[in-house]
């Protein structure tokens, strides 16, 4: 087979081969650490690009990058705007401190070592493990008033510096958050997390809310004939209130052989057949007092569903989970996610707009809850493609506007504008759910595919020049880049911890999780959860993660503009 002819006729094969090879590289483990698919694909693209020079149009990488940025903005939009509250101010301050610390550290190192603009942008994106900043940095370089040859050199240096600094950016942050800072300041992550988890689960209203947090797989359904005079002539709401600690609900009533349409105001009569659902233990604590149990297929058949419900009603913003439990008639909560991260369930967990509840119950109860909370996920198999296309077009057009300062264009650029439009679109869709629907699974596909294809093309285009670039700089330049990356990785977390722990007097463990979120490092959350033996710290990770994604992505064009001052 003539491989040169194959690549000439089908250059796209190099993209998919780089992705394939990159995933293998990303899965190589050193202890518990692995590079991951993104940096693995970048390295694979550089390697493949050294040996072959595929003719891949520029439009390919930017089209996929725009899809990625839009999806990122869309996914974090609700969480980003919900963070604009007074109670979130400490987390916002810590996040901004961490992000600014990383930016200023990268700028200082670049100035001290006299890095070119491309290397500077790569150090920032790699050390802070934010691949979106790599793309926005390259995009900003293309807007500079320099020759195409100079642009080619600078855009080659970005992924090389990124790949060199990414490993410590990822691993170093984990060591800082899980080993170094806890050792220096005597933080017992297990003890701190256990205390936080206990406070989260404290329930001051009795067992009613506790049973709301149990999954429905142990729910029991039984049928009774109403014979006890105590319950005859009383509405369902009063009877359910007597058994509220075990969340017993009357879901069906049959009168004279006909199933009735019932709600909580429905009044029971003698000889009614009632279907009672609830936690299994509740049936041995008095519910049989309604009357004798009966075996009726019709009455014992109760349809249940699981539904993803998005909280958009401001009435529930800031509400404790225990308060929600009192209103969740006939329902059980399987899990709750915020910004795509599963949160620990507890009575004192505070709800935010944009949270997603996975509720289990009868359709009529789910419909009532959905109408009050917000809206249910639309068809998970359909995405509003016209909405996606329109938003990206608007973002690209807005990115054309910029200010010229000393011949340096200052503005969001196409990439930054697409991100911001995605941010607004995601927030708006949660308030007007009938347009712009993109299921969470589709969002994740756009993020994964958009980023991985972009990274593969970046590596392939930089590969042909990578060897020459490394040879030209030599080992001294490699050491400078590694040192600059390490400094950039370390400064932000230490500054953030100092501000959070000593100035804002925040809990030490939650401050560590906030720092991990600020640097958008999902592996750091996994490491913190493993070290603490609890998921409770996820509540301090999601909001900074949303803000950090925006700020770090915008740092790409910022650092390109600043670095031009000494070029």
Coordinates of C-alpha atoms in Angstrom, one line a residue:
X1 CA 0.0 0.0 0.0
X2 CA 1.3 3.5 -0.9
X3 CA 0.8 5.4 2.4
X4 CA 1.8 8.7 0.8
X5 CA -0.9 8.3 -1.8
X6 CA -3.4 7.3 0.9
X7 CA -2.6 10.4 3.0
X8 CA -2.7 12.6 -0.1
X9 CA -6.1 11.3 -1.0
X10 CA -7.5 11.0 2.5
X11 CA -5.7 13.4 4.8
X12 CA -8.5 13.0 7.4
X13 CA -7.1 9.6 8.2
X14 CA -4.2 11.3 10.1
X15 CA -6.7 13.0 12.4
X16 CA -8.4 9.8 13.4
X17 CA -5.1 7.9 13.7
X18 CA -3.8 10.7 16.0
X19 CA -6.9 10.4 18.1
X20 CA -6.5 6.6 18.2
X21 CA -2.8 6.7 19.1
X22 CA -3.5 9.6 21.6
X23 CA -6.0 7.5 23.5
X24 CA -3.5 4.7 23.9
X25 CA -0.9 7.2 25.1
X26 CA -3.4 8.9 27.4
X27 CA -4.2 5.5 29.1
X28 CA -0.6 4.8 30.0
X29 CA -0.5 4.8 33.8
X30 CA 2.4 5.9 36.0
X31 CA 1.1 4.8 39.4
X32 CA -2.4 6.3 39.6
X33 CA -1.5 9.0 37.1
X34 CA -2.3 9.0 33.4
X35 CA -2.1 11.8 30.8
X36 CA -5.6 11.5 29.5
X37 CA -6.9 11.6 26.0
X38 CA -6.4 15.3 25.3
X39 CA -2.7 15.6 26.0
X40 CA -2.2 12.1 24.6
X41 CA -3.8 13.2 21.3
X42 CA -1.6 16.3 21.2
X43 CA 1.5 14.3 21.7
X44 CA 0.3 11.8 19.1
X45 CA -0.5 14.6 16.6
X46 CA 3.0 16.0 17.1
X47 CA 4.6 12.6 16.5
X48 CA 2.5 11.8 13.4
X49 CA 3.1 15.3 12.1
X50 CA 6.8 14.8 12.2
X51 CA 6.6 12.0 9.7
X52 CA 3.7 13.1 7.5
X53 CA 2.4 16.5 6.4
X54 CA -1.3 16.0 5.7
X55 CA -3.1 18.8 3.8
X56 CA -5.8 19.6 6.4
X57 CA -7.7 22.9 5.7
X58 CA -7.6 25.5 8.6
X59 CA -11.4 25.5 8.6
X60 CA -11.4 22.0 10.1
X61 CA -9.7 22.8 13.4
X62 CA -11.6 26.1 13.9
X63 CA -15.0 24.6 13.1
X64 CA -14.5 21.9 15.7
X65 CA -13.0 24.3 18.2
X66 CA -16.0 26.6 17.9
X67 CA -18.3 23.6 18.5
X68 CA -16.2 22.8 21.6
X69 CA -16.3 26.4 23.0
X70 CA -20.0 26.8 22.4
X71 CA -20.7 23.5 24.2
X72 CA -18.5 24.5 27.1
X73 CA -20.2 27.8 27.5
X74 CA -23.6 26.3 27.1
X75 CA -22.9 23.6 29.7
X76 CA -21.5 26.0 32.4
X77 CA -23.8 28.9 31.6
X78 CA -26.5 28.2 34.2
X79 CA -24.0 27.5 36.9
X80 CA -21.9 30.6 36.0
X81 CA -24.9 33.0 36.3
X82 CA -26.2 31.2 39.4
X83 CA -22.9 32.0 41.1
X84 CA -23.6 35.7 41.0
X85 CA -25.0 35.7 44.5
X86 CA -23.7 37.1 47.8
X87 CA -23.3 33.6 49.4
X88 CA -21.0 32.6 46.6
X89 CA -18.7 35.6 47.0
X90 CA -15.9 33.7 48.9
X91 CA -15.7 31.0 46.2
X92 CA -15.7 33.7 43.5
X93 CA -12.9 35.6 45.2
X94 CA -10.8 32.4 45.6
X95 CA -11.4 31.4 42.0
X96 CA -10.4 34.8 40.6
X97 CA -7.3 34.8 42.9
X98 CA -6.2 31.4 41.6
X99 CA -6.8 32.3 37.9
X100 CA -5.1 35.7 38.2
X101 CA -2.2 34.2 40.1
X102 CA -1.7 31.7 37.2
X103 CA -1.9 34.4 34.6
X104 CA 0.5 36.8 36.3
X105 CA 2.9 34.0 37.1
X106 CA 3.0 33.0 33.4
X107 CA 3.5 36.6 32.3
X108 CA 6.3 37.1 34.8
X109 CA 8.1 33.9 33.8
X110 CA 7.7 34.7 30.1
X111 CA 9.1 38.2 30.6
X112 CA 12.0 36.9 32.7
X113 CA 12.9 34.1 30.2
X114 CA 12.0 36.3 27.2
X115 CA 9.7 33.7 25.7
X116 CA 8.1 34.4 22.4
X117 CA 4.3 34.9 22.2
X118 CA 3.6 31.3 21.2
X119 CA 5.7 29.7 24.0
X120 CA 4.1 32.1 26.5
X121 CA 0.6 31.0 25.4
X122 CA 1.6 27.3 25.6
X123 CA 3.1 27.6 29.0
X124 CA -0.2 29.2 30.3
X125 CA -2.5 26.6 28.7
X126 CA -0.4 23.6 29.7
X127 CA 0.5 24.7 33.2
X128 CA -3.1 25.5 34.0
X129 CA -4.3 22.4 32.0
X130 CA -6.8 24.5 30.1
X131 CA -6.8 23.3 26.4
X132 CA -9.3 25.9 25.5
X133 CA -6.7 28.6 26.3
X134 CA -4.4 26.9 23.8
X135 CA -7.0 27.4 21.1
X136 CA -7.9 31.0 22.0
X137 CA -4.2 31.8 22.2
X138 CA -3.5 30.4 18.7
X139 CA -6.5 32.2 17.4
X140 CA -5.2 35.5 18.9
X141 CA -1.8 34.9 17.3
X142 CA -3.5 34.6 13.8
X143 CA -4.9 38.1 14.4
X144 CA -1.5 39.7 15.1
X145 CA 0.0 42.1 12.5
X146 CA 2.9 39.9 11.6
X147 CA 4.0 37.8 8.6
X148 CA 2.5 34.4 7.9
X149 CA 6.0 32.8 8.5
X150 CA 6.1 34.3 12.0
X151 CA 2.6 33.2 12.7
X152 CA 3.6 29.6 11.7
X153 CA 6.6 29.6 14.1
X154 CA 4.5 31.0 17.0
X155 CA 1.6 28.7 16.5
X156 CA 4.0 25.7 16.4
X157 CA 5.5 26.8 19.7
X158 CA 2.1 26.9 21.5
X159 CA 1.4 23.1 21.5
X160 CA 5.0 22.2 22.1
X161 CA 5.1 24.3 25.3
X162 CA 1.6 23.1 26.2
X163 CA 2.7 19.5 26.0
X164 CA 5.8 20.1 28.0
X165 CA 4.0 21.8 30.9
X166 CA 0.8 19.9 31.0
X167 CA 2.0 16.9 32.9
X168 CA 3.2 18.8 35.9
X169 CA 0.1 21.1 35.5
X170 CA -2.0 18.1 36.1
X171 CA 0.1 16.0 38.5
X172 CA 1.6 19.0 40.3
X173 CA -1.9 20.4 41.2
X174 CA -3.0 17.0 42.6
X175 CA 0.2 16.9 44.8
X176 CA -0.4 20.4 46.0
X177 CA -4.0 19.8 46.9
X178 CA -3.8 16.3 48.3
X179 CA -0.3 16.1 49.8
X180 CA 1.6 19.4 50.1
X181 CA -1.0 21.9 51.4
X182 CA -2.6 19.3 53.8
X183 CA 0.9 18.4 55.2
X184 CA 2.0 22.1 55.5
X185 CA -1.2 23.2 57.3
X186 CA -2.0 19.9 59.1
X187 CA -5.3 19.3 57.2
X188 CA -6.9 15.9 57.9
X189 CA -9.0 15.6 54.7
X190 CA -10.9 12.5 56.0
X191 CA -11.8 14.2 59.3
X192 CA -12.8 17.5 57.7
X193 CA -14.9 15.8 55.1
X194 CA -16.6 13.5 57.6
X195 CA -17.6 16.6 59.6
X196 CA -18.9 18.4 56.5
X197 CA -20.8 15.3 55.5
X198 CA -22.4 15.0 58.9
X199 CA -23.5 18.7 58.8
X200 CA -24.9 18.2 55.3
X201 CA -27.0 15.2 56.4
X202 CA -28.3 16.7 59.6
X203 CA -32.1 16.8 59.4
X204 CA -34.1 18.8 61.8
X205 CA -37.6 17.9 60.5
X206 CA -37.7 14.2 61.2
X207 CA -37.5 11.1 59.0
X208 CA -39.6 12.4 56.2
X209 CA -36.8 14.1 54.4
X210 CA -34.4 11.2 55.0
X211 CA -36.5 8.7 53.2
X212 CA -36.8 11.1 50.3
X213 CA -33.1 10.6 49.7
X214 CA -33.4 6.8 49.5
X215 CA -33.7 5.2 46.1
X216 CA -37.1 3.7 45.1
X217 CA -35.8 0.2 44.6
X218 CA -37.0 -0.8 48.1
X219 CA -40.3 1.0 47.7
X220 CA -43.3 -1.2 48.5
X221 CA -46.8 -1.1 47.1
X222 CA -49.8 -2.5 49.0
X223 CA -53.6 -2.3 48.8
X224 CA -56.1 -1.9 51.6
X225 CA -59.8 -1.7 52.2
X226 CA -60.8 1.4 54.2
X227 CA -62.7 0.1 57.2
X228 CA -61.2 2.0 60.1
X229 CA -63.7 4.8 61.1
X230 CA -60.6 7.0 61.9
X231 CA -59.9 7.4 58.2
X232 CA -63.4 7.5 56.8
X233 CA -64.5 10.9 55.7
X234 CA -61.0 12.4 55.8
X235 CA -58.9 13.8 52.9
X236 CA -55.9 12.0 51.7
X237 CA -53.6 14.8 52.8
X238 CA -54.5 14.3 56.5
X239 CA -54.0 10.6 56.3
X240 CA -50.6 10.9 54.6
X241 CA -49.5 13.4 57.2
X242 CA -49.9 10.8 59.9
X243 CA -47.4 8.6 58.1
X244 CA -45.1 11.4 56.8
X245 CA -42.0 10.0 58.6
X246 CA -42.1 7.0 56.3
X247 CA -43.3 8.9 53.3
X248 CA -46.4 6.7 52.8
X249 CA -48.6 8.0 49.9
X250 CA -52.0 7.0 48.6
X251 CA -51.6 6.8 44.9
X252 CA -54.9 5.1 43.8
X253 CA -58.4 4.9 45.1
X254 CA -61.1 2.5 43.7
X255 CA -64.7 3.1 44.6
X256 CA -67.5 0.8 43.5
X257 CA -65.1 -1.0 41.2
X258 CA -63.9 2.2 39.4
X259 CA -60.5 3.8 39.8
X260 CA -61.0 7.4 40.7
X261 CA -59.1 10.5 39.7
X262 CA -57.6 11.6 43.0
X263 CA -55.5 14.3 44.6
X264 CA -54.6 15.1 48.1
X265 CA -58.0 16.7 48.7
X266 CA -59.9 13.5 47.8
X267 CA -62.0 12.3 50.7
X268 CA -62.0 8.6 51.5
X269 CA -65.2 6.6 52.1
X270 CA -65.9 3.3 53.7
X271 CA -65.0 0.3 51.6
X272 CA -62.8 2.3 49.2
X273 CA -59.8 0.3 47.9
X274 CA -56.6 2.4 48.3
X275 CA -53.1 1.8 46.9
X276 CA -50.4 2.8 49.3
X277 CA -46.7 3.3 48.3
X278 CA -43.8 3.9 50.6
X279 CA -40.6 2.8 52.1
X280 CA -40.7 -0.9 53.1
X281 CA -40.2 -0.3 56.8
X282 CA -43.3 2.0 56.9
X283 CA -45.6 -0.9 56.4
X284 CA -44.8 -2.4 59.8
X285 CA -45.4 0.9 61.6
X286 CA -49.2 1.2 61.6
X287 CA -50.3 1.8 58.0
X288 CA -52.3 -1.4 58.1
X289 CA -54.6 0.4 60.5
X290 CA -56.4 1.7 57.4
X291 CA -58.1 -1.7 57.0
X292 CA -57.4 -5.2 55.9
X293 CA -54.9 -5.8 53.1
X294 CA -56.2 -7.1 49.8
X295 CA -54.5 -8.7 46.8
X296 CA -55.7 -6.8 43.7
X297 CA -53.6 -6.8 40.5
X298 CA -55.3 -3.6 39.4
X299 CA -54.5 -1.8 42.6
X300 CA -51.0 -3.2 43.0
X301 CA -50.0 -2.0 39.6
X302 CA -48.4 1.5 39.9
X303 CA -46.5 3.0 37.1
X304 CA -43.2 4.7 38.1
X305 CA -40.8 6.7 36.0
X306 CA -37.4 8.4 36.4
X307 CA -37.2 12.0 35.2
X308 CA -34.5 14.6 34.9
X309 CA -35.8 17.8 36.2
X310 CA -34.0 21.1 35.9
X311 CA -34.5 23.7 38.7
X312 CA -35.3 27.1 37.2
X313 CA -37.9 28.4 39.6
X314 CA -36.2 31.1 41.8
X315 CA -38.4 30.0 44.7
X316 CA -36.3 26.9 45.0
X317 CA -33.0 28.7 44.6
X318 CA -31.2 28.5 48.0
X319 CA -33.8 26.0 49.4
X320 CA -32.5 23.2 51.6
X321 CA -33.0 19.7 50.4
X322 CA -35.0 18.9 53.6
X323 CA -37.5 21.6 52.6
X324 CA -37.8 20.2 49.1
X325 CA -38.4 16.7 50.6
X326 CA -41.6 18.0 52.4
X327 CA -42.9 19.1 49.0
X328 CA -41.9 16.1 47.0
X329 CA -45.1 14.1 47.4
X330 CA -44.8 10.5 46.1
X331 CA -41.2 11.1 44.9
X332 CA -37.7 9.8 45.6
X333 CA -34.5 11.5 44.7
X334 CA -31.9 9.2 43.1
X335 CA -29.2 11.8 42.6
X336 CA -28.5 15.5 42.0
X337 CA -25.9 17.0 39.7
X338 CA -24.6 20.5 39.4
X339 CA -22.5 21.5 36.4
X340 CA -22.3 17.8 35.4
X341 CA -20.8 16.8 38.8
X342 CA -22.8 14.5 41.1
X343 CA -23.3 16.0 44.5
X344 CA -23.6 14.2 47.9
X345 CA -27.3 14.1 49.0
X346 CA -28.1 15.5 52.3
X347 CA -30.9 17.3 54.1
X348 CA -28.9 20.6 54.4
X349 CA -27.6 20.6 50.8
X350 CA -28.6 24.0 49.3
X351 CA -30.2 23.9 45.9
X352 CA -29.2 26.2 43.1
X353 CA -31.0 27.2 39.9
X354 CA -29.6 25.0 37.1
X355 CA -29.3 21.9 39.4
X356 CA -30.6 18.7 37.9
X357 CA -32.7 16.3 40.0
X358 CA -33.2 12.7 39.0
X359 CA -36.6 12.0 40.5
X360 CA -38.5 8.7 40.7
X361 CA -42.2 8.5 41.1
X362 CA -45.6 8.1 39.5
X363 CA -46.2 10.3 36.4
X364 CA -48.8 12.5 38.0
X365 CA -46.5 13.2 40.9
X366 CA -43.6 13.9 38.6
X367 CA -45.8 16.3 36.5
X368 CA -46.7 18.3 39.6
X369 CA -43.1 18.5 40.8
X370 CA -41.8 19.4 37.4
X371 CA -44.2 22.2 36.9
X372 CA -43.1 23.7 40.2
X373 CA -39.4 23.1 40.0
X374 CA -38.8 24.1 36.4
X375 CA -38.9 21.7 33.5
X376 CA -38.0 18.2 32.5
X377 CA -35.3 17.2 30.0
X378 CA -36.7 17.3 26.5
X379 CA -36.2 14.4 24.1
X380 CA -32.7 13.2 24.8
X381 CA -32.3 12.1 21.2
X382 CA -32.9 15.5 19.7
X383 CA -30.8 18.7 19.7
X384 CA -31.7 22.1 18.3
X385 CA -29.1 22.2 15.5
X386 CA -30.4 25.5 14.1
X387 CA -29.9 27.1 17.5
X388 CA -26.4 25.8 17.6
X389 CA -25.6 27.1 14.2
X390 CA -27.2 30.5 14.8
X391 CA -25.3 31.0 18.1
X392 CA -21.9 30.1 16.6
X393 CA -22.5 32.4 13.7
X394 CA -23.4 35.3 16.0
X395 CA -20.3 34.6 18.1
X396 CA -18.0 34.6 15.1
X397 CA -19.5 37.9 13.8
X398 CA -19.1 39.5 17.2
X399 CA -15.5 38.4 17.3
X400 CA -14.7 40.5 14.3
X401 CA -14.9 43.6 16.5
X402 CA -11.8 44.7 18.4
X403 CA -9.8 47.7 19.5
X404 CA -6.3 48.3 18.2
X405 CA -3.8 49.4 20.8
X406 CA -0.2 49.7 19.6
X407 CA -1.1 47.6 16.6
X408 CA -2.3 44.8 19.0
X409 CA -6.0 43.8 18.5
X410 CA -7.8 43.7 21.8
X411 CA -11.1 41.9 21.9
X412 CA -12.6 38.5 22.5
X413 CA -11.9 37.3 19.0
X414 CA -14.1 34.7 17.3
X415 CA -13.3 32.0 19.9
X416 CA -13.9 34.1 22.9
X417 CA -17.1 35.5 21.5
X418 CA -18.4 32.0 20.7
X419 CA -17.7 31.0 24.3
X420 CA -19.6 34.0 25.7
X421 CA -22.6 33.4 23.3
X422 CA -22.6 29.8 24.4
X423 CA -22.6 31.0 28.1
X424 CA -25.6 33.2 27.5
X425 CA -27.4 30.6 25.4
X426 CA -27.1 27.9 28.1
X427 CA -28.3 30.3 30.7
X428 CA -31.3 31.5 28.6
X429 CA -32.3 28.0 27.6
X430 CA -32.9 27.1 31.2
X431 CA -35.3 30.0 31.5
X432 CA -37.0 29.4 28.1
X433 CA -36.8 25.6 27.8
X434 CA -38.8 25.4 24.5
X435 CA -35.9 26.6 22.3
X436 CA -32.3 25.7 22.0
X437 CA -32.5 22.3 23.7
X438 CA -29.3 20.3 23.8
X439 CA -29.4 17.2 26.0
X440 CA -26.5 16.8 28.4
X441 CA -25.3 13.7 26.5
X442 CA -25.1 15.8 23.2
X443 CA -23.3 18.6 25.0
X444 CA -20.7 16.1 26.2
X445 CA -20.2 14.7 22.7
X446 CA -19.7 18.2 21.3
X447 CA -17.2 19.0 24.0
X448 CA -15.3 15.7 23.5
X449 CA -15.3 15.6 19.7
X450 CA -14.8 19.3 19.3
X451 CA -11.8 19.4 21.5
X452 CA -10.1 16.2 20.5
X453 CA -10.3 16.9 16.8
X454 CA -9.0 20.4 17.3
X455 CA -6.1 19.2 19.4
X456 CA -5.3 16.4 16.9
X457 CA -5.1 19.0 14.0
X458 CA -3.0 21.4 16.2
X459 CA -0.5 18.6 16.8
X460 CA -0.4 17.5 13.2
X461 CA 0.2 21.0 11.9
X462 CA 2.9 21.7 14.5
X463 CA 4.6 18.3 14.1
X464 CA 6.6 19.2 10.9
X465 CA 8.2 22.1 12.7
X466 CA 8.5 20.6 16.2
X467 CA 11.9 19.0 15.9
X468 CA 13.5 22.1 14.5
X469 CA 11.9 24.2 17.2
X470 CA 13.2 22.0 20.0
X471 CA 16.6 21.8 18.4
X472 CA 16.8 25.6 18.0
X473 CA 16.0 26.1 21.7
X474 CA 18.0 23.2 22.9
X475 CA 18.0 21.8 26.5
X476 CA 18.2 25.2 28.1
X477 CA 15.0 26.3 26.5
X478 CA 13.3 23.0 27.5
X479 CA 14.4 23.5 31.1
X480 CA 13.2 27.1 31.1
X481 CA 9.7 26.1 29.8
X482 CA 9.5 23.3 32.4
X483 CA 10.5 25.7 35.2
X484 CA 8.1 28.4 34.0
X485 CA 5.3 25.8 33.8
X486 CA 5.9 24.6 37.3
X487 CA 5.9 28.1 38.7
X488 CA 2.7 28.9 36.8
X489 CA 1.0 25.8 38.2
X490 CA 2.0 26.4 41.8
X491 CA 1.5 30.1 42.3
X492 CA -2.3 30.2 41.9
X493 CA -3.2 27.4 44.3
X494 CA -0.9 28.8 47.0
X495 CA -2.4 32.3 46.6
X496 CA -5.9 30.9 46.5
X497 CA -5.4 28.9 49.7
X498 CA -3.9 31.8 51.6
X499 CA -6.8 34.1 50.6
X500 CA -9.5 31.4 51.3
X501 CA -8.1 30.0 54.5
X502 CA -6.6 33.0 56.2
X503 CA -8.3 36.1 54.8
X504 CA -11.8 34.7 54.2
X505 CA -11.7 32.1 57.0
X506 CA -13.0 29.4 54.8
X507 CA -12.9 25.7 55.7
X508 CA -9.6 24.2 54.7
X509 CA -11.0 21.2 52.9
X510 CA -13.6 23.1 50.9
X511 CA -10.9 25.7 50.0
X512 CA -8.8 22.9 48.4
X513 CA -11.8 21.7 46.4
X514 CA -12.5 25.3 45.3
X515 CA -8.9 25.7 44.0
X516 CA -9.3 22.4 42.0
X517 CA -12.4 23.7 40.5
X518 CA -10.9 27.1 39.7
X519 CA -8.2 25.4 37.7
X520 CA -10.9 23.3 35.9
X521 CA -9.0 20.1 36.9
X522 CA -11.4 17.3 37.1
X523 CA -8.6 14.8 38.1
X524 CA -7.9 16.9 41.1
X525 CA -11.6 16.5 42.3
X526 CA -11.3 12.7 41.9
X527 CA -8.0 12.8 43.9
X528 CA -9.5 14.9 46.7
X529 CA -12.5 12.6 46.9
X530 CA -10.3 9.5 47.0
X531 CA -8.1 11.1 49.7
X532 CA -11.1 12.2 51.8
X533 CA -13.2 9.1 51.2
X534 CA -16.2 11.3 50.5
X535 CA -18.0 13.2 47.7
X536 CA -19.0 16.0 50.0
X537 CA -16.3 18.4 48.6
X538 CA -17.9 18.3 45.1
X539 CA -20.2 21.0 46.4
X540 CA -17.2 23.4 46.5
X541 CA -15.9 22.4 43.1
X542 CA -18.7 23.0 40.7
X543 CA -19.1 26.8 40.9
X544 CA -15.4 27.6 40.6
X545 CA -15.2 25.1 37.7
X546 CA -17.8 27.1 35.8
X547 CA -16.1 30.4 36.4
X548 CA -12.6 29.0 35.8
X549 CA -13.6 27.6 32.4
X550 CA -14.5 31.1 31.3
X551 CA -11.6 33.0 32.8
X552 CA -8.9 30.6 31.8
X553 CA -10.2 30.4 28.2
X554 CA -10.2 34.2 28.0
X555 CA -6.6 34.3 29.3
X556 CA -5.4 32.9 25.9
X557 CA -5.8 36.2 24.0
X558 CA -5.0 38.2 27.1
X559 CA -1.5 36.7 27.5
X560 CA -0.9 37.0 23.7
X561 CA -1.6 40.7 23.8
X562 CA 0.5 41.3 27.0
X563 CA 3.5 39.2 25.7
X564 CA 3.7 41.4 22.5
X565 CA 4.8 44.3 24.8
X566 CA 8.3 42.9 25.0
X567 CA 8.6 41.3 21.6

